Every structure is written in C-alpha cells, then in structure tokens.
Amino acid sequence: MTLQITNVSKTYPNGVEALKNVTLTIPNGMYGLLGPNGAGKSTLMRTLATLQQPDTGSIYLDEINVLTQQQEVRQTLGYLPQEFGLYPNAKAEDLLDYFAVLKGITTRAARKEVVEALLKQTNLWEKRRQKLGSFSGGMKQRFGVAVALLGNPKLLIVDEPTAGLDPAERVRFLNLLSALGENSVVILSTHIVEDVSELCTRMAIINKGQILQEAEPLKAVEQL
Ligand code: ADP
Ligand code: ADP
C-alpha cells in the first residue's frame, strides 16, 4: 500500500493556514510526522481519516480516492484520535465487543476470537473485566489501539498517542505499535523526537502547515 498526499492545503474560517501544499508519499511501515503544537498534524490526520476535507489537493490510498471514496477508506482505516472519549463504566472486553459489532463483525464467535486476540496483543487481557474508568493513561491508549485495529486496517493513524504517558508506559506503547508489522501504512504524529527516531523507518517534519523535510529519521534528527 502507498498513501499519496499531493498539494493538500487547508485554511480555517478564522484565516489560519493549517496546511500549505503538503505533498508526501508514505509507503508501508511506520511513518513519523514530527512537529510542534499547532503545526497542522491533527488537521492532516483528521483529513486522512475522512473527518474533514481540505480546500485543495488530492489523497490516494493505492487507487482509492480518500477524499471522495469515504466508505471504501473507512472500511480499511483505523484511527486513534488525540482525544477520545471512553465510557468509564464499561468493561474493556464489553466495549471492544460493542465496537466490533459497529465494525460489522456480526457473529458472536468471530467477535470473541477478535476481541481476545486484540486484548492479548495490547497486553490488556488480564484487565478485560475492569472498567475503563480505572485504566491508567497508557492502558487507555493501548485500548484505543485495540479499537483502531478492529477489522485489520491497512491504514492506521495515531495522533500524538504518547503525549500524556509516563516513560515506562510510553516505551510499552511504542513497542506495541512497532509490532504491527510491515503490511500496513502506520502514521504516528508526535512532537517527541524520540518517538520517531526509535520507531519509524521514514518521517517528515511539519511546521506551520508546511513539510520542511522528508527523510530517514536518524539523518533528519541529526540535522535539527
Ligand atoms: P497540531 O495537531 O500540530 O497541534 P492542528 O492541526 O491542531 O496542529 O492545528 C494547526 C493550526 O490550525 C493551529 O494554529 C490551530 O489553532 C488551528 N486550528 C486547528 N483546528 C482549527 C479549527 N477547527 N478552527 C480554526 N483553527 C483551527
Ligand atoms: P492539537 O493539540 O492537535 O493542536 P487543538 O488543541 O489545536 O489540537 O484542537 C483541539 C480541537 O479544537 C480540534 O477539534 C480543533 O479543530 C479545534 N481548534 C483548534 N484551534 C482552534 C481555533 N483556533 N478555533 C476553533 N477551533 C479550534
């Protein structure tokens, strides 16, 4: 799979130019989008997740037109937004099962299998009967990944997932992402240099809506 973003621009009604002619070619594997607060990362991530439209430009996931074929994209998309609400009184296992229903996994047996596999993969199997309100920040983020991975997405978008995590949780979370394999496009947005240098095979630096540099992580970070 290749995600091709070409000349994407977005100006908000208040005049903020959040994205200026963004062009990126993103292959399979872990791709880092590094930039400070306000750089335009969330705007780009929401656009890729078909939640908002740019003013100009085109985005293709292989031959799928992301901006017009939203149904097709959503079938193959996993998105972990920067801030996501969870139902604090729901148990992890029950809520994941519910999201699996929404994803169209209708048979109980199939859901049982998927939910168990994802809770094990995200190291939450032991916690499956706990309420989400009792989860730590890291556990919530790992649960968010489990939700995002329902339906085996070919495009996984995670927006600043390490922001509120303590160092141990951060390492655990990054290890989880790195184990996702090379068969899908995974885009990680972050303002933390180490997130990309430790994890990503390719990266871009974004600032004030513009791509400053696209490179292999170590080289780009050395030049900062
Ligand atoms: P990042 O995720 O890198 O912090 P954002 O994409 O959230 O960047 O924001 C880029 C710029 O666009 C910022 O100046 C932000 O204040 C502005 N912005 C984001 N969303 C909106 C919005 N809905 N309306 C107006 N301005 C916005
Ligand atoms: P980020 O941490 O990615 O920069 P923000 O805190 O900028 O995210 O944005 C949080 C929410 O507020 C988003 O939905 C964004 O679209 C909206 N937002 C951000 N800046 C503005 C703004 N200047 N005017 C209106 N909405 C905004």
Short mmCIF file of C-alpha atoms and ligand atoms in Angstrom, two decimals:
data_model
loop_
_atom_site.label_atom_id
_atom_site.label_comp_id
_atom_site.label_asym_id
_atom_site.label_seq_id
_atom_site.Cartn_x
_atom_site.Cartn_y
_atom_site.Cartn_z
CA MET A 1 0.00 0.00 0.00
CA THR A 2 1.07 3.56 -0.63
CA LEU A 3 -0.58 6.70 0.65
CA GLN A 4 -0.04 9.56 -1.79
CA ILE A 5 -0.81 13.05 -0.50
CA THR A 6 -0.47 15.76 -3.16
CA ASN A 7 -0.64 19.54 -2.70
CA VAL A 8 -3.09 19.44 0.20
CA SER A 9 -3.98 22.84 1.65
CA LYS A 10 -6.43 23.88 4.35
CA THR A 11 -7.30 27.32 5.66
CA TYR A 12 -9.76 27.52 8.55
CA PRO A 13 -12.56 30.12 8.50
CA ASN A 14 -10.57 32.19 11.02
CA GLY A 15 -7.78 32.57 8.44
CA VAL A 16 -5.30 30.09 9.96
CA GLU A 17 -3.45 28.27 7.18
CA ALA A 18 -3.20 24.88 8.86
CA LEU A 19 -1.82 23.03 5.80
CA LYS A 20 0.12 24.58 2.91
CA ASN A 21 0.72 22.46 -0.18
CA VAL A 22 1.50 19.30 1.73
CA THR A 23 2.91 16.58 -0.55
CA LEU A 24 4.02 13.24 0.92
CA THR A 25 4.46 9.68 -0.33
CA ILE A 26 4.01 7.22 2.52
CA PRO A 27 4.84 3.53 1.98
CA ASN A 28 4.06 0.52 4.18
CA GLY A 29 5.65 0.60 7.60
CA MET A 30 5.88 3.06 10.43
CA TYR A 31 5.91 6.70 9.31
CA GLY A 32 6.51 9.59 11.71
CA LEU A 33 5.00 13.05 11.36
CA LEU A 34 7.03 15.24 13.70
CA GLY A 35 6.13 18.82 14.55
CA PRO A 36 5.43 21.26 17.38
CA ASN A 37 1.97 22.15 18.68
CA GLY A 38 -0.07 23.99 16.09
CA ALA A 39 2.00 22.65 13.17
CA GLY A 40 -1.02 21.11 11.44
CA LYS A 41 -0.58 17.46 12.46
CA SER A 42 -4.12 16.91 13.74
CA THR A 43 -5.57 18.69 10.74
CA LEU A 44 -3.69 16.35 8.41
CA MET A 45 -4.60 13.28 10.47
CA ARG A 46 -8.31 14.18 10.57
CA THR A 47 -8.18 14.77 6.81
CA LEU A 48 -6.62 11.35 6.20
CA ALA A 49 -9.28 9.82 8.47
CA THR A 50 -12.00 11.36 6.20
CA LEU A 51 -13.29 13.51 9.07
CA GLN A 52 -12.63 16.79 7.31
CA GLN A 53 -11.97 17.99 3.79
CA PRO A 54 -9.03 20.08 2.58
CA ASP A 55 -9.56 23.12 0.36
CA THR A 56 -7.37 21.74 -2.41
CA GLY A 57 -5.22 18.73 -3.19
CA SER A 58 -5.65 15.00 -3.61
CA ILE A 59 -5.10 11.95 -1.41
CA TYR A 60 -4.94 8.38 -2.66
CA LEU A 61 -4.54 5.10 -0.79
CA ASP A 62 -3.37 2.98 -3.70
CA GLU A 63 -6.21 3.58 -6.18
CA ILE A 64 -8.79 4.63 -3.57
CA ASN A 65 -9.55 8.36 -3.69
CA VAL A 66 -9.58 9.19 0.04
CA LEU A 67 -11.41 12.49 -0.44
CA THR A 68 -14.33 11.07 -2.43
CA GLN A 69 -14.48 7.33 -1.61
CA GLN A 70 -15.03 7.70 2.13
CA GLN A 71 -16.86 4.42 2.57
CA GLU A 72 -14.03 2.45 0.99
CA VAL A 73 -11.42 4.24 3.09
CA ARG A 74 -13.31 3.77 6.33
CA GLN A 75 -13.50 0.03 5.74
CA THR A 76 -9.74 -0.15 5.75
CA LEU A 77 -8.93 2.61 8.24
CA GLY A 78 -8.02 2.57 11.92
CA TYR A 79 -7.88 5.94 13.65
CA LEU A 80 -6.78 6.76 17.18
CA PRO A 81 -7.64 10.43 17.69
CA GLN A 82 -5.65 12.63 20.03
CA GLU A 83 -8.51 12.82 22.45
CA PHE A 84 -11.06 10.08 22.51
CA GLY A 85 -13.85 9.60 24.96
CA LEU A 86 -14.38 6.20 26.51
CA TYR A 87 -17.27 5.05 28.58
CA PRO A 88 -15.78 4.90 32.09
CA ASN A 89 -18.32 2.41 33.38
CA ALA A 90 -17.89 -0.06 30.52
CA LYS A 91 -15.63 -3.06 30.91
CA ALA A 92 -12.81 -3.29 28.38
CA GLU A 93 -13.99 -6.59 26.92
CA ASP A 94 -17.61 -5.45 26.59
CA LEU A 95 -16.79 -2.14 24.92
CA LEU A 96 -14.38 -3.74 22.45
CA ASP A 97 -17.06 -6.30 21.61
CA TYR A 98 -19.51 -3.45 21.04
CA PHE A 99 -17.11 -1.61 18.71
CA ALA A 100 -16.60 -4.90 16.86
CA VAL A 101 -20.36 -5.02 16.21
CA LEU A 102 -20.17 -1.47 14.83
CA LYS A 103 -17.29 -2.58 12.59
CA GLY A 104 -19.61 -5.18 11.10
CA ILE A 105 -18.24 -8.28 12.82
CA THR A 106 -21.66 -9.73 13.43
CA THR A 107 -21.22 -13.29 14.63
CA ARG A 108 -20.59 -13.76 18.32
CA ALA A 109 -17.93 -16.41 17.73
CA ALA A 110 -15.95 -14.21 15.35
CA ARG A 111 -16.09 -11.29 17.80
CA LYS A 112 -14.97 -13.46 20.71
CA GLU A 113 -11.91 -14.50 18.73
CA VAL A 114 -11.06 -10.97 17.55
CA VAL A 115 -11.60 -9.37 20.95
CA GLU A 116 -9.44 -11.94 22.70
CA ALA A 117 -6.64 -11.59 20.14
CA LEU A 118 -6.64 -7.77 20.36
CA LEU A 119 -6.75 -7.67 24.16
CA LYS A 120 -3.81 -10.07 24.26
CA GLN A 121 -1.91 -8.12 21.60
CA THR A 122 -2.34 -4.88 23.56
CA ASN A 123 -1.48 -6.56 26.86
CA LEU A 124 -4.89 -5.89 28.34
CA TRP A 125 -6.18 -9.45 28.56
CA GLU A 126 -5.71 -9.58 32.34
CA LYS A 127 -7.64 -6.31 32.65
CA ARG A 128 -10.52 -7.29 30.39
CA ARG A 129 -13.14 -7.28 33.17
CA GLN A 130 -12.02 -3.92 34.60
CA LYS A 131 -13.89 -0.72 33.95
CA LEU A 132 -12.20 1.73 31.62
CA GLY A 133 -12.55 4.46 34.22
CA SER A 134 -9.96 2.61 36.32
CA PHE A 135 -7.41 2.43 33.46
CA SER A 136 -4.14 4.40 33.51
CA GLY A 137 -3.29 6.72 30.60
CA GLY A 138 -1.13 4.05 28.99
CA MET A 139 -3.79 1.40 29.34
CA LYS A 140 -6.36 3.73 27.75
CA GLN A 141 -4.05 4.39 24.80
CA ARG A 142 -3.44 0.67 24.35
CA PHE A 143 -7.19 0.11 24.47
CA GLY A 144 -7.53 2.83 21.82
CA VAL A 145 -5.12 0.88 19.62
CA ALA A 146 -7.17 -2.29 20.13
CA VAL A 147 -10.25 -0.39 18.93
CA ALA A 148 -8.34 1.10 16.00
CA LEU A 149 -7.09 -2.35 14.96
CA LEU A 150 -10.56 -3.89 14.69
CA GLY A 151 -11.11 -5.11 11.16
CA ASN A 152 -7.39 -5.28 10.28
CA PRO A 153 -6.92 -1.76 8.89
CA LYS A 154 -4.50 -1.22 6.04
CA LEU A 155 -4.10 2.40 7.11
CA LEU A 156 -3.58 3.13 10.80
CA ILE A 157 -3.47 6.73 12.01
CA VAL A 158 -2.39 7.54 15.55
CA ASP A 159 -2.40 11.20 16.57
CA GLU A 160 0.03 12.15 19.38
CA PRO A 161 -0.55 8.90 21.25
CA THR A 162 2.35 9.28 23.67
CA ALA A 163 1.53 12.82 24.81
CA GLY A 164 0.34 12.13 28.37
CA LEU A 165 2.26 8.91 29.03
CA ASP A 166 4.96 8.34 31.62
CA PRO A 167 8.29 6.93 30.31
CA ALA A 168 7.55 3.27 31.07
CA GLU A 169 4.09 3.44 29.54
CA ARG A 170 5.49 5.27 26.53
CA VAL A 171 8.02 2.51 25.82
CA ARG A 172 5.35 -0.16 26.20
CA PHE A 173 3.05 1.73 23.85
CA LEU A 174 5.73 2.27 21.19
CA ASN A 175 6.70 -1.41 21.33
CA LEU A 176 3.09 -2.30 20.69
CA LEU A 177 2.98 -0.08 17.60
CA SER A 178 6.28 -1.39 16.29
CA ALA A 179 4.95 -4.95 16.43
CA LEU A 180 2.16 -4.14 13.99
CA GLY A 181 4.20 -5.25 11.06
CA GLU A 182 5.01 -4.02 7.63
CA ASN A 183 1.80 -4.88 5.85
CA SER A 184 0.02 -1.63 6.51
CA VAL A 185 0.67 2.10 6.46
CA VAL A 186 1.02 3.34 10.03
CA ILE A 187 1.28 7.09 10.60
CA LEU A 188 2.32 8.36 14.00
CA SER A 189 2.07 12.07 14.71
CA THR A 190 4.11 13.38 17.60
CA HIS A 191 6.08 16.34 18.92
CA ILE A 192 8.57 13.98 20.59
CA VAL A 193 11.73 13.41 18.51
CA GLU A 194 12.49 10.07 20.20
CA ASP A 195 9.12 8.63 19.18
CA VAL A 196 10.14 8.80 15.54
CA SER A 197 13.86 8.14 15.94
CA GLU A 198 13.19 4.94 17.89
CA LEU A 199 10.33 3.64 15.86
CA CYS A 200 9.86 4.97 12.37
CA THR A 201 11.55 3.97 9.14
CA ARG A 202 10.53 7.19 7.38
CA MET A 203 9.45 10.58 8.64
CA ALA A 204 8.54 14.13 7.77
CA ILE A 205 8.91 17.30 9.77
CA ILE A 206 5.96 19.69 9.65
CA ASN A 207 5.89 23.28 10.89
CA LYS A 208 3.30 26.00 10.34
CA GLY A 209 1.46 23.78 7.90
CA GLN A 210 4.46 23.10 5.69
CA ILE A 211 6.57 20.00 5.23
CA LEU A 212 10.12 21.10 5.99
CA GLN A 213 11.89 17.87 5.32
CA GLU A 214 11.23 14.27 4.50
CA ALA A 215 13.96 11.83 5.38
CA GLU A 216 15.12 8.78 7.23
CA PRO A 217 14.68 9.50 10.95
CA LEU A 218 18.29 9.48 12.13
CA LYS A 219 19.53 11.78 9.39
CA ALA A 220 16.70 14.24 9.88
CA VAL A 221 17.12 14.33 13.64
CA GLU A 222 20.88 14.90 13.36
CA GLN A 223 20.16 17.98 11.29
CA LEU A 224 17.75 19.53 13.82
P1 ADP B 1 -1.20 20.20 15.68
O1 ADP B 1 -2.00 18.96 15.68
O2 ADP B 1 0.13 20.05 15.01
O3 ADP B 1 -1.07 20.80 17.04
P2 ADP B 1 -3.52 21.42 14.43
O4 ADP B 1 -3.78 20.77 13.14
O5 ADP B 1 -4.34 21.03 15.62
O6 ADP B 1 -1.97 21.28 14.77
O7 ADP B 1 -3.66 23.00 14.26
C1 ADP B 1 -2.98 23.72 13.22
C2 ADP B 1 -3.41 25.17 13.32
O8 ADP B 1 -4.79 25.27 12.95
C3 ADP B 1 -3.31 25.74 14.73
O9 ADP B 1 -2.96 27.12 14.59
C4 ADP B 1 -4.73 25.59 15.28
O10 ADP B 1 -5.02 26.57 16.26
C5 ADP B 1 -5.55 25.80 14.02
N1 ADP B 1 -6.82 25.07 14.06
C6 ADP B 1 -6.98 23.74 14.26
N2 ADP B 1 -8.27 23.40 14.20
C7 ADP B 1 -8.94 24.55 13.94
C8 ADP B 1 -10.32 24.86 13.77
N3 ADP B 1 -11.26 23.92 13.80
N4 ADP B 1 -10.64 26.14 13.52
C9 ADP B 1 -9.70 27.08 13.45
N5 ADP B 1 -8.39 26.87 13.62
C10 ADP B 1 -8.01 25.61 13.86
P1 ADP B 2 -3.85 20.00 18.84
O1 ADP B 2 -3.49 19.64 20.26
O2 ADP B 2 -3.74 18.93 17.86
O3 ADP B 2 -3.21 21.27 18.41
P2 ADP B 2 -6.03 21.62 19.34
O4 ADP B 2 -5.99 21.69 20.82
O5 ADP B 2 -5.44 22.68 18.49
O6 ADP B 2 -5.39 20.24 18.89
O7 ADP B 2 -7.50 21.39 18.85
C1 ADP B 2 -8.48 20.73 19.62
C2 ADP B 2 -9.82 20.96 18.91
O8 ADP B 2 -10.09 22.36 18.83
C3 ADP B 2 -9.80 20.46 17.48
O9 ADP B 2 -11.06 19.92 17.16
C4 ADP B 2 -9.52 21.68 16.66
O10 ADP B 2 -10.11 21.59 15.37
C5 ADP B 2 -10.18 22.78 17.47
N1 ADP B 2 -9.45 24.06 17.35
C6 ADP B 2 -8.12 24.25 17.49
N2 ADP B 2 -7.79 25.55 17.31
C7 ADP B 2 -8.95 26.18 17.04
C8 ADP B 2 -9.28 27.53 16.73
N3 ADP B 2 -8.35 28.49 16.67
N4 ADP B 2 -10.57 27.83 16.50
C9 ADP B 2 -11.51 26.87 16.56
N5 ADP B 2 -11.26 25.57 16.84
C10 ADP B 2 -10.00 25.23 17.07
#
